[in-house]
Short mmCIF file of C-alpha atoms in Angstrom, two decimals:
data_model
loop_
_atom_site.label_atom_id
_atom_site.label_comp_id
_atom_site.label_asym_id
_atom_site.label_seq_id
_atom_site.Cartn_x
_atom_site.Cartn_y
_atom_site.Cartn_z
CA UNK K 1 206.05 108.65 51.51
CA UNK K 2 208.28 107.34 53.99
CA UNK K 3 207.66 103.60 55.56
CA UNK K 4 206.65 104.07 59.54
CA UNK K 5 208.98 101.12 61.59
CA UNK K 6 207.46 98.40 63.66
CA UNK K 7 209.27 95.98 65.45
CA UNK K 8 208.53 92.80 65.14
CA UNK K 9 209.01 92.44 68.80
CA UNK K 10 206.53 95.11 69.27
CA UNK K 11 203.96 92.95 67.65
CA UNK K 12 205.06 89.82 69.64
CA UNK K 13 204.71 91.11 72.92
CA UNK K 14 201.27 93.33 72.35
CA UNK K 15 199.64 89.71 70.79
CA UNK K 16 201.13 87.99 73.93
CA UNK K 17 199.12 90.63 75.90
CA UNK K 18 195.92 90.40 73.94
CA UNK K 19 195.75 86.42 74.49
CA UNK K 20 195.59 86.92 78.08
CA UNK K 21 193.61 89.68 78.51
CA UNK K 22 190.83 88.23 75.72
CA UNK K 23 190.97 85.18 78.43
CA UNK K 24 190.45 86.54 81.04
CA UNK K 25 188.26 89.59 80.69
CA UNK K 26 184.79 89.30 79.22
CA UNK K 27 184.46 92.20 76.74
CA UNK K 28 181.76 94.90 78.62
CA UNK K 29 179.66 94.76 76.07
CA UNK K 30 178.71 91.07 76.28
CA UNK K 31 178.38 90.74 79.80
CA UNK K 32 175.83 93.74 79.60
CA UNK K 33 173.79 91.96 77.25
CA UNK K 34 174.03 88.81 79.36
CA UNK K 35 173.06 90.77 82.54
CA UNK K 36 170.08 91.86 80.74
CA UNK K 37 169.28 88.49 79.63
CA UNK K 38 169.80 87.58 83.56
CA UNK K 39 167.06 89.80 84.48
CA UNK K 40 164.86 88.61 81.39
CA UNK K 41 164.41 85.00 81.61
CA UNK K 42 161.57 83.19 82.91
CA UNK K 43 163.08 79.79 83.11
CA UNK K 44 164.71 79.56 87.03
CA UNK K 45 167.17 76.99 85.52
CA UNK K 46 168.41 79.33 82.38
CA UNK K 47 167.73 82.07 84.78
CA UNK K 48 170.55 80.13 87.20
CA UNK K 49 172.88 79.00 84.13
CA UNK K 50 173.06 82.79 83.69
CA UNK K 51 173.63 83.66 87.26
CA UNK K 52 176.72 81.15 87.18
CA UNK K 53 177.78 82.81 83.51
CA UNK K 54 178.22 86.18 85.09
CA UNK K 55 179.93 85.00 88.70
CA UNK K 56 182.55 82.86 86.30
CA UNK K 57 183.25 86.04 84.42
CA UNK K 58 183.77 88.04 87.26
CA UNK K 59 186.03 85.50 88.94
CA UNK K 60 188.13 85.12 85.51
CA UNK K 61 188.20 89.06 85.15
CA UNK K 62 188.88 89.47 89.28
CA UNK K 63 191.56 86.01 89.38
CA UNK K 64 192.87 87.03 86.33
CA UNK K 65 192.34 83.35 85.15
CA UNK K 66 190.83 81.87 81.78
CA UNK K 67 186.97 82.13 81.73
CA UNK K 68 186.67 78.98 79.82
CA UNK K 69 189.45 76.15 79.90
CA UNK K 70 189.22 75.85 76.11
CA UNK K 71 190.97 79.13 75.41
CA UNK K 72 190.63 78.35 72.20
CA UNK K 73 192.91 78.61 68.55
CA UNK K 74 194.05 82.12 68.33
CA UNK K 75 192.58 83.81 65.66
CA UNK K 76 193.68 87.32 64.28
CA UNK K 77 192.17 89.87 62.05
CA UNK K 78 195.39 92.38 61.30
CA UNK K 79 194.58 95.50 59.53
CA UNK K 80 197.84 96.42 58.34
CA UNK K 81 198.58 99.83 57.12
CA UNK K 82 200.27 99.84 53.87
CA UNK K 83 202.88 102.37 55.16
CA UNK K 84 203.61 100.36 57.71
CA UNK K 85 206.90 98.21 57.74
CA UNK K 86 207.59 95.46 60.25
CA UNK K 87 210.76 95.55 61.38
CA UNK K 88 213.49 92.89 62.63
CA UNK K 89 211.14 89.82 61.38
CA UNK K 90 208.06 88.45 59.32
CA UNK K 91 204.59 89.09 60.96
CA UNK K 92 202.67 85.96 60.99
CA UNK K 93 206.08 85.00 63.13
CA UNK K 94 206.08 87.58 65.47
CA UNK K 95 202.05 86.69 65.88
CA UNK K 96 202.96 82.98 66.73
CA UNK K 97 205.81 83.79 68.87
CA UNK K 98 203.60 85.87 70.78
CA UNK K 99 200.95 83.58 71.12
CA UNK K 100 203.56 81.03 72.34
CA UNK K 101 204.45 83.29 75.24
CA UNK K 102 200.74 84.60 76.04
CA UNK K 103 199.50 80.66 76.16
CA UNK K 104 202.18 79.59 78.38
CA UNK K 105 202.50 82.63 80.71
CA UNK K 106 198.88 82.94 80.53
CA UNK K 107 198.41 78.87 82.08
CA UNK K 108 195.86 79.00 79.24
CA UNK K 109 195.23 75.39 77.48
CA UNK K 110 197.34 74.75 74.45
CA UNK K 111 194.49 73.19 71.95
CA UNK K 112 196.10 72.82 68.95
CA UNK K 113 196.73 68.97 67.23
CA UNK K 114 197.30 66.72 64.13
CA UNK K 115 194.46 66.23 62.90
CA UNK K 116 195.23 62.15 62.25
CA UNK K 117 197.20 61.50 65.64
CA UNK K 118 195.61 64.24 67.71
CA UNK K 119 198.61 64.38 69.17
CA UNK K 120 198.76 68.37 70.78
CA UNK K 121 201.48 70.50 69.18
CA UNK K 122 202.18 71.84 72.52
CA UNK K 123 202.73 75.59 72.09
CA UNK K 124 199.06 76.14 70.26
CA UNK K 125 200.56 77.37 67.37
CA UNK K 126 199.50 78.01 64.77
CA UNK K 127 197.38 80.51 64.86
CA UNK K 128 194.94 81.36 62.29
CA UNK K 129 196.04 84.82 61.27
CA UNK K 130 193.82 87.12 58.39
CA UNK K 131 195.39 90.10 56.89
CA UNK K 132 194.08 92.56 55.31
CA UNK K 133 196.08 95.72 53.81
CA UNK K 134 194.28 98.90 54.85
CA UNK K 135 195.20 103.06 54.24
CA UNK K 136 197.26 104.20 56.54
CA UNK K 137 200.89 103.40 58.52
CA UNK K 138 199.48 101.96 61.91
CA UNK K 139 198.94 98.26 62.39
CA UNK K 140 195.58 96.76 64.04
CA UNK K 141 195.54 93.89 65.51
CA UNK K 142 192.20 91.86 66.66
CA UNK K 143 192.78 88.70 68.89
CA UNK K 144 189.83 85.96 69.28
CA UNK K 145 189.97 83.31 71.01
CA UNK K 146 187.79 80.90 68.93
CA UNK K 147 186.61 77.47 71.44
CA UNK K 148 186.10 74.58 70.17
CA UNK K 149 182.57 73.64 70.68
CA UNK K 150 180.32 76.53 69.26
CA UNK K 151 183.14 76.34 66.02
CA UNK K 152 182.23 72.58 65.58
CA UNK K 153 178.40 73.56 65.25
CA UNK K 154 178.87 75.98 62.35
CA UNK K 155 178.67 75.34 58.80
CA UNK K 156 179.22 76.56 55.31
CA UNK K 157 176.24 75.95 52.78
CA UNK K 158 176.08 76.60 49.28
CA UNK K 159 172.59 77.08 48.84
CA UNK K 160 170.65 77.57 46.00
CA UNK K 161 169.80 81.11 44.69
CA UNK K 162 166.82 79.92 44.07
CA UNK K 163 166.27 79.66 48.26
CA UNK K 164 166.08 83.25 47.99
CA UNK K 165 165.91 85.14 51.56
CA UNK K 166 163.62 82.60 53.01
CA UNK K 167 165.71 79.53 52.27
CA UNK K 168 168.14 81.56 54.20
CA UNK K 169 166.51 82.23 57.53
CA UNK K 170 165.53 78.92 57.52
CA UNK K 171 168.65 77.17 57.11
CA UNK K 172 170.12 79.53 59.86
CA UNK K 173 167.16 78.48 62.53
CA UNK K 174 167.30 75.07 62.03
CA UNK K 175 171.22 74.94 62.50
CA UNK K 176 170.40 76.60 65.81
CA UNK K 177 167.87 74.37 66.46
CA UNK K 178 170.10 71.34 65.44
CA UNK K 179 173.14 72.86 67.32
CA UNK K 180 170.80 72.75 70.43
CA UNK K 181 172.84 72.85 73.97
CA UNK K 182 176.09 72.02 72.27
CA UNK K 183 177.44 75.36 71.45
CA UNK K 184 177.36 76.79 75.19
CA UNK K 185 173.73 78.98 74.40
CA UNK K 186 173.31 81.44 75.02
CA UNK K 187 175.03 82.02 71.34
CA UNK K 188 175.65 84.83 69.21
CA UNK K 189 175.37 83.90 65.39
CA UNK K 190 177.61 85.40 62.90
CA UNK K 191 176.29 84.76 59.15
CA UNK K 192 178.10 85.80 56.29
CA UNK K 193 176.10 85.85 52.88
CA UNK K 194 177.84 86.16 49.94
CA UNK K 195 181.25 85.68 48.38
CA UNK K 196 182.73 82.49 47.89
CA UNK K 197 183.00 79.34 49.58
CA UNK K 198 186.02 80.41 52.05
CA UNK K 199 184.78 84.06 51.72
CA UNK K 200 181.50 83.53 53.41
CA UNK K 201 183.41 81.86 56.55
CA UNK K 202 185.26 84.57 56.73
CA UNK K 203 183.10 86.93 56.79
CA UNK K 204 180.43 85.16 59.54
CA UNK K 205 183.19 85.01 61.77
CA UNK K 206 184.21 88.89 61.20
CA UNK K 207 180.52 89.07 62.16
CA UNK K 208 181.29 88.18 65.35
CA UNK K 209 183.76 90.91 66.05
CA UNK K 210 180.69 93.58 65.93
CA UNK K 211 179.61 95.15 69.79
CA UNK K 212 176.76 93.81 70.82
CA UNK K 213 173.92 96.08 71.06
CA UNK K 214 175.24 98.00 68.14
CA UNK K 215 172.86 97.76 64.48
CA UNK K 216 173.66 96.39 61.55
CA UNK K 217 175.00 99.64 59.44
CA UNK K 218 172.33 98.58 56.66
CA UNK K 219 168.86 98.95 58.00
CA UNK K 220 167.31 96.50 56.05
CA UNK K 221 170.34 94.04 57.41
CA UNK K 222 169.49 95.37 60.89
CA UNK K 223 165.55 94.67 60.60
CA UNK K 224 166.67 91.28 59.14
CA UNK K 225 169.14 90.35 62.58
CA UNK K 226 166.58 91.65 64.74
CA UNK K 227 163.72 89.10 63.06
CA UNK K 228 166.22 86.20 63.31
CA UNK K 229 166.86 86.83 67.00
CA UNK K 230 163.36 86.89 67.67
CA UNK K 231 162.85 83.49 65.76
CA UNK K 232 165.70 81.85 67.46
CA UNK K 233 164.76 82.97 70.77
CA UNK K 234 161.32 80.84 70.23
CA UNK K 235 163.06 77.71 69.73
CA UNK K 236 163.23 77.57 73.51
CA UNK K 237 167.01 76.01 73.79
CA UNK K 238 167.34 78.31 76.72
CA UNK K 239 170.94 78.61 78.42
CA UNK K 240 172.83 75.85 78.08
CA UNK K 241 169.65 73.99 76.53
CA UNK K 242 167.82 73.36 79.56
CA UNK K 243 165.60 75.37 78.07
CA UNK K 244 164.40 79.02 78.33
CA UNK K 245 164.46 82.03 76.14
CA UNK K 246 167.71 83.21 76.16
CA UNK K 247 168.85 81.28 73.09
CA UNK K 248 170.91 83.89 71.48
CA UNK K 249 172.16 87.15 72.47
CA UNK K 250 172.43 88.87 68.72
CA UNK K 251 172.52 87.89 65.30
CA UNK K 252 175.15 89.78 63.06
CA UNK K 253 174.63 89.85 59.05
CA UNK K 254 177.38 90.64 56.87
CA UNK K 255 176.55 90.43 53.22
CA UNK K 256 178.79 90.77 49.99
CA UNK K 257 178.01 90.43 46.19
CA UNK K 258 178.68 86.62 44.83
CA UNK K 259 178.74 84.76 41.61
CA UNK K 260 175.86 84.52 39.48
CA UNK K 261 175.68 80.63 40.19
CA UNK K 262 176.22 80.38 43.64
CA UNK K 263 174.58 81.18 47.07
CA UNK K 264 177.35 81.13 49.73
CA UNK K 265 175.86 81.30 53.19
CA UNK K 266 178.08 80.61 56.68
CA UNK K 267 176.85 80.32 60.11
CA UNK K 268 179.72 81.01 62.38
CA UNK K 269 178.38 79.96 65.63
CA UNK K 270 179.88 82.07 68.80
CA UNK K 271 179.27 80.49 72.42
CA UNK K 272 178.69 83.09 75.16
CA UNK K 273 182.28 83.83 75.90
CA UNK K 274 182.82 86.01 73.36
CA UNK K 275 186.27 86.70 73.37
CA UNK K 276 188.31 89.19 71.57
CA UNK K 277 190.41 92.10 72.27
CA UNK K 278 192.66 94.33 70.05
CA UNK K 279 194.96 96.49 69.83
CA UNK K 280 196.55 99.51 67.35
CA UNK K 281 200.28 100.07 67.24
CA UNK C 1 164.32 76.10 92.01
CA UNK C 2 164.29 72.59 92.98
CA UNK C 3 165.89 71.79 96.17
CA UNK C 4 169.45 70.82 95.33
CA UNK C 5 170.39 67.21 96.57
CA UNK C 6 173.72 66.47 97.81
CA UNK C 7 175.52 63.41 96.57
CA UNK C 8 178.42 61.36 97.37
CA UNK C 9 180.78 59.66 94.70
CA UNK C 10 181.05 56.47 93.70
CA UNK C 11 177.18 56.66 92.49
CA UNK C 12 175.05 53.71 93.54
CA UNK C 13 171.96 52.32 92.22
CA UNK C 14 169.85 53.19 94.70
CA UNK C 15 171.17 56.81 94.89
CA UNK C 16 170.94 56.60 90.71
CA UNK C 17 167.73 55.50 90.92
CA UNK C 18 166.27 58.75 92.99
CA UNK C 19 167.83 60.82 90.68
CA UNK C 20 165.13 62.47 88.06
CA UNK C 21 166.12 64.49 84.98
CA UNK C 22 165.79 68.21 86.07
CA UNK C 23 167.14 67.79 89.48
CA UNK C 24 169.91 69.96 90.68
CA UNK C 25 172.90 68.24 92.33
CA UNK C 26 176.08 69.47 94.36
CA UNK C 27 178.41 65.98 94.13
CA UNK C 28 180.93 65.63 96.24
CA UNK C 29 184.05 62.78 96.29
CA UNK C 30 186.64 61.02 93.56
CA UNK C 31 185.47 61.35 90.21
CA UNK C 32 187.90 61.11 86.67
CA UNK C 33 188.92 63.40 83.62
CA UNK C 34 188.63 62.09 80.65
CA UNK C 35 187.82 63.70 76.82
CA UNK C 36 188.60 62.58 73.34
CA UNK C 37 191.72 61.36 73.09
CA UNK C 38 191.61 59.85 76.85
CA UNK C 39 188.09 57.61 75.60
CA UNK C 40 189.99 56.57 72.77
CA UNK C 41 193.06 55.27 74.86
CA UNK C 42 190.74 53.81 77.00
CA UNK C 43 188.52 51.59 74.35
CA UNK C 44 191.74 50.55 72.40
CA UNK C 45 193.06 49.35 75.68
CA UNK C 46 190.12 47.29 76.39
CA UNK C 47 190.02 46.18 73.35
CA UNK C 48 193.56 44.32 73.79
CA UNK C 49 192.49 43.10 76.65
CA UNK C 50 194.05 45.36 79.05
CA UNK C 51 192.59 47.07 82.23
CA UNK C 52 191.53 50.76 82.19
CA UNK C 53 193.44 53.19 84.51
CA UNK C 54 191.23 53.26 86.96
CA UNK C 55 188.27 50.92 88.94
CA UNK C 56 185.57 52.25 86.74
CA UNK C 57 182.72 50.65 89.29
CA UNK C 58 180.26 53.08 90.36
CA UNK C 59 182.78 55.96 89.02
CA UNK C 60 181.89 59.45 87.50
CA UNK C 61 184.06 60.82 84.57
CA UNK C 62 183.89 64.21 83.68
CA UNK C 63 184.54 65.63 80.30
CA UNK C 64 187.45 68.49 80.97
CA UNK C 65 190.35 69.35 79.55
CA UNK C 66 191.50 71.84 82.12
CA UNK C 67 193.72 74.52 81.20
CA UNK C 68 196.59 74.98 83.59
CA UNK C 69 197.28 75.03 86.92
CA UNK C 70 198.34 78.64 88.15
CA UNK C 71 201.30 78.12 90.94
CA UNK C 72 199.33 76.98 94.55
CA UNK C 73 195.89 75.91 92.43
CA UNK C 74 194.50 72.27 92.20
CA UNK C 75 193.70 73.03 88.65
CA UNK C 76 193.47 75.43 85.89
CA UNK C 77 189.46 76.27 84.79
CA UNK C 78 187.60 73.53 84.19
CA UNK C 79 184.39 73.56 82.63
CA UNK C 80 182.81 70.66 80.75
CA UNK C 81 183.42 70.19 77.16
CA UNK C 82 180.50 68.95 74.61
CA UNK C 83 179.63 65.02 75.24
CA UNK C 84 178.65 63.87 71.85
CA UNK C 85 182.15 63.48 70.83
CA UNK C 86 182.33 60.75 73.46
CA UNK C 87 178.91 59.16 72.43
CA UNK C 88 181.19 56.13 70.86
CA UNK C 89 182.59 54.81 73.49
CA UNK C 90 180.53 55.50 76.28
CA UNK C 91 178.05 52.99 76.17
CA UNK C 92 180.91 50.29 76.31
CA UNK C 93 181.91 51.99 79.93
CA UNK C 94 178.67 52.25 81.12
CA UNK C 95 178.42 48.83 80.33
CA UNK C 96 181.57 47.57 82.68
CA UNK C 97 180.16 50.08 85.89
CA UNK C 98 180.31 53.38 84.80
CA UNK C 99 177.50 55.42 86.57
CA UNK C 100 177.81 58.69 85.96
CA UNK C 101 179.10 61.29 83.26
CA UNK C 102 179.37 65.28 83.03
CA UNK C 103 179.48 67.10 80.62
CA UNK C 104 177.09 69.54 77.87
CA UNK C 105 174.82 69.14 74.95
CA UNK C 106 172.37 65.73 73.95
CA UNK C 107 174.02 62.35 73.78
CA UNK C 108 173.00 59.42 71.41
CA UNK C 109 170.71 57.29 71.58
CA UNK C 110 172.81 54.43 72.47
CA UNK C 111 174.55 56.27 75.40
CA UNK C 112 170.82 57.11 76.54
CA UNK C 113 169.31 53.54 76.21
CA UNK C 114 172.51 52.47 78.30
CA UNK C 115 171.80 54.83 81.03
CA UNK C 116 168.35 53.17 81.19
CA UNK C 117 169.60 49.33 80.87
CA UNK C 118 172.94 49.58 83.56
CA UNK C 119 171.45 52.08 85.34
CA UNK C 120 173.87 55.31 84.80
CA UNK C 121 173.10 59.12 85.00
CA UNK C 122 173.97 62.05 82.38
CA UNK C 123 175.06 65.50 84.34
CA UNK C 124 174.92 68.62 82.72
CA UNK C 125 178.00 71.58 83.42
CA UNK C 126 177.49 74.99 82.43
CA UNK C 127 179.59 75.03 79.39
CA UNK C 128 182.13 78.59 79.79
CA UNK C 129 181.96 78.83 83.56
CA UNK C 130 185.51 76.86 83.88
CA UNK C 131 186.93 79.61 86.31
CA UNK C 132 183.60 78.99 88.94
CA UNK C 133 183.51 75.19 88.88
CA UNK C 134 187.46 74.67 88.97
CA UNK C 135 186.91 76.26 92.43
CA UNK C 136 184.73 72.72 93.79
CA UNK C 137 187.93 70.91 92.65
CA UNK C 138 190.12 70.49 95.74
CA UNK C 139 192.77 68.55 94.13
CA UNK C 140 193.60 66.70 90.50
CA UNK C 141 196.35 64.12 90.08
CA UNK C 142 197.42 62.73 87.02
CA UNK C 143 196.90 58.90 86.69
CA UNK C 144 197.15 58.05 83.20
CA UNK C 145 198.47 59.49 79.39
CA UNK C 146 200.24 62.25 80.47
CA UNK C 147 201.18 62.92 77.37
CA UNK C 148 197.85 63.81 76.14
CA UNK C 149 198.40 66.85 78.38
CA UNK C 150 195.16 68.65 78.79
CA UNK C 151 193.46 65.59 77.95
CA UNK C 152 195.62 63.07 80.42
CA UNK C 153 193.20 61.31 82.75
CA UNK C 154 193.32 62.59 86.49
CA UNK C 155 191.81 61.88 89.55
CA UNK C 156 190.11 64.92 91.02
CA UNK C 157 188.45 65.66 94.30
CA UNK C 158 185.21 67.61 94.28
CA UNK C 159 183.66 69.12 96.93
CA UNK C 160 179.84 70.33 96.47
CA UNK C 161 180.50 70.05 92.16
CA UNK C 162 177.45 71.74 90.94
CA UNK C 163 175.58 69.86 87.81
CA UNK C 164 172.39 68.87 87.00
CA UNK C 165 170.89 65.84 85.71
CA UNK C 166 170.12 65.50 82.03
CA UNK C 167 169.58 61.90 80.92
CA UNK C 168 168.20 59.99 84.31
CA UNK C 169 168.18 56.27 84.32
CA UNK C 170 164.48 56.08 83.07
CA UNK C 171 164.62 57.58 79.78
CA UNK C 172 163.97 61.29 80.66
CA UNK C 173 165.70 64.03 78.76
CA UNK C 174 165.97 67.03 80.11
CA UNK C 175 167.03 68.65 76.71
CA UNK C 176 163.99 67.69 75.35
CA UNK C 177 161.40 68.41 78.44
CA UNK C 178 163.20 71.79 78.80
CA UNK C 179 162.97 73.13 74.92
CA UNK C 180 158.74 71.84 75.08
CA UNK C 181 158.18 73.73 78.09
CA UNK C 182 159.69 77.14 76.63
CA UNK C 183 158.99 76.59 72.58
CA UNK C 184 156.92 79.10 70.85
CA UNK C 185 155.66 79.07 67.26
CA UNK C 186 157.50 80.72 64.95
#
């Protein structure tokens, strides 16, 4: 079988594209959700936190300027065909050059630092970049912007197995409930189940990458999203936690077989500008 | 909806003390950037014994780290980022004048009790709508740590800035009021 050519540059300037176009335009089927939501809440403050959500994103998507000034890290999910060869360069380069060029024609914020000095690298490299080898000779490239503030309310915990199922909704509520107006509610809450330690995170956040509105594949999974949404929308966070009961728009399950010991849940926490875009060269 | 009241920067006590948790406000005047790294700057300074960049009496600071400024705009979008991270070093501002501060989610305790003692207010941003509130910020200047780049302090002038108030001066939260009002049992 012969090797189908990408070039590298190919790659560059499609990721510079998708880093300004996840910035700017709110995906459709979030903003649908958050219209409905809109017409939904009783509280006349989350009711005008919503109202201002959905002018912003029409601005962004109209001005063709960021949504959110914390455009984020760049993270990527590639789906790489295995008879696909990139061409003329290595890929994770050609993803960083392009998110170099997207970030700074973009006049998107550059977020990355040192973690000691905090001093900002300046070209938000680098980006956070997960491949996975797939059938095929085309290459898939997923682009989400990850902010800052709903990342810093999720968490990885290895729970017991003796928790069972209802250790597990709990611990998921309460870091809602803990996570309160930080996270920019309304939320959408990725949880990965299963795996190991890193493979859980990874997982929650690929959660995220689901369209809203869609079920979980596994209808027990899907009865088990739908019962969590319901919870978390009692908490009465509201948007932006000045309370209401649009707390989250969805909750997406992923699950996966783990070790015999071990009870890896992750609760990747999204805020309402769900951005991601992608592309398949 | 609560009428919305129209204030004027820099806050005063008596203007502080009509404010109540749960009120609506357009603000209008001067007010300051300043995040993470900016709070930092600004504590190790004072603790050397040097002044702060700016005449922090009666001052608001808002927590932003704008992105860019497209060619012929003030400022890039510029929502509020999440105020905890600043809960260490706040109460030490508030303290020498500060009386106001924007930005999302609960503060401390500490940051709370000052609000009460120096009289000081808590606003609340909507957290992701950075491209509809850069658009009641008429101009933004750099005035200190431009090397922090998006988190340099600047001067920025706000016309009709829409927030609301969280913490008022008296100990009411509206974090806490608004989640009781709406909680259901699970």
């Amino acid at each position: 079988m012969k090797m189908r050519e990408i070039n590298a540059k190919q790659i560059t300037d499609a990721v510079s594209d998708l880093c300004m176009k996840a910035n700017f335009d709110i995906p459709d089927d979030v903003i649908q959700v958050i219209k409905k939501a809109y017409q939904e809440e009783p509280s006349p403050q989350g009711k005008d936190v919503l109202k201002q959500i959905i002018d912003n994103d029409e601005i962004a998507h109209n001005e063709q300027v960021p949504m959110c000034q914390d455009t984020g890290l760049a993270v990527f999910f590639v789906e790489l065909g295995q008879d696909a060869h990139i061409a003329g360069g290595l890929l994770n380069d050609a993803i960083n050059d392009g998110v170099r060029k997207g970030y700074k024609d973009g006049y998107l914020r550059k977020s990355t630092c040192n973690p000691f000095t905090r001093k900002n690298v300046g070209d938000n490299t680098p980006s956070i970049i997960h491949v996975e080898v797939v059938p095929g000779d085309k290459v898939k490239i997923i682009m989400a912007a990850k902010g800052g503030g709903s990342e810093n309310m999720s968490r990885v915990m290895m729970m017991k197995p003796s928790d069972g199922l209802e250790g597990i909704k709990k611990y998921i509520i309460d870091r809602v409930r803990e996570s309160g107006s930080n996270p920019c509610p309304p939320i959408i809450v990725g949880v990965g189940i299963g795996g190991t330690f890193e493979r859980s995170a990874l997982i929650a956040k690929k959660s995220l990458l689901r369209p809203l509105g869609t079920p979980n594949p596994d209808p027990e999974l899907d009865k088990l999203e739908k019962e969590l949404l319901t919870s978390i929308n009692k908490l009465g966070i509201g948007p932006m936690g000045l309370g209401g009961r649009t707390t989250a728009l969805a909750v997406h399950v992923i699950v996966e077989p783990c070790h015999i010991a071990s009870l890896p849940l992750a609760v990747n926490i999204q805020c309402h500008s769900a951005r991601h875009k992608e592309i398949t060269i | 909806m609560t009428d919305i009241l129209k204030i004027k920067t820099p806050l005063t006590d008596e203007v502080v003390s009509k404010l109540k948790s749960g009120d609506s406000v357009l603000i209008t005047g001067v007010m300051y950037t300043g995040r993470d790294a900016a709070h930092k700057r600004m504590i190790d300074a004072l603790n050397k014994g040097e002044k702060l960049p700016f005449d922090i009496q009666g001052q608001i600071i808002y927590y932003v780290g704008p992105s860019p400024a497209k060619p012929g705009k003030p400022i890039g979008s510029a929502g509020p980022t999440t105020s905890y991270r600043m809960d260490a070093y706040a109460p030490t501002l508030i303290k020498l004048g500060l009386k106001g501060m924007i930005g999302k989610g609960w503060r401390a305790k500490d940051v709370i009790d000052a609000c009460i003692k120096y009289k000081a207010i808590y606003f609340g941003a909507t957290g992701g709508a950075g491209a509809l509130i850069a658009r009641a910020i008429k101009k933004a200047d750099i005035i200190a740590y431009d090397d922090l780049g998006p988190e340099a302090v600047r001067r920025i002038e706000v016309v009709d800035f829409p927030a609301i108030v969280i913490n008022d001066a008296f100990g009411n939260d509206l974090y806490v009021k608004g989640v009781e009002q709406y909680k259901q049992t699970i």
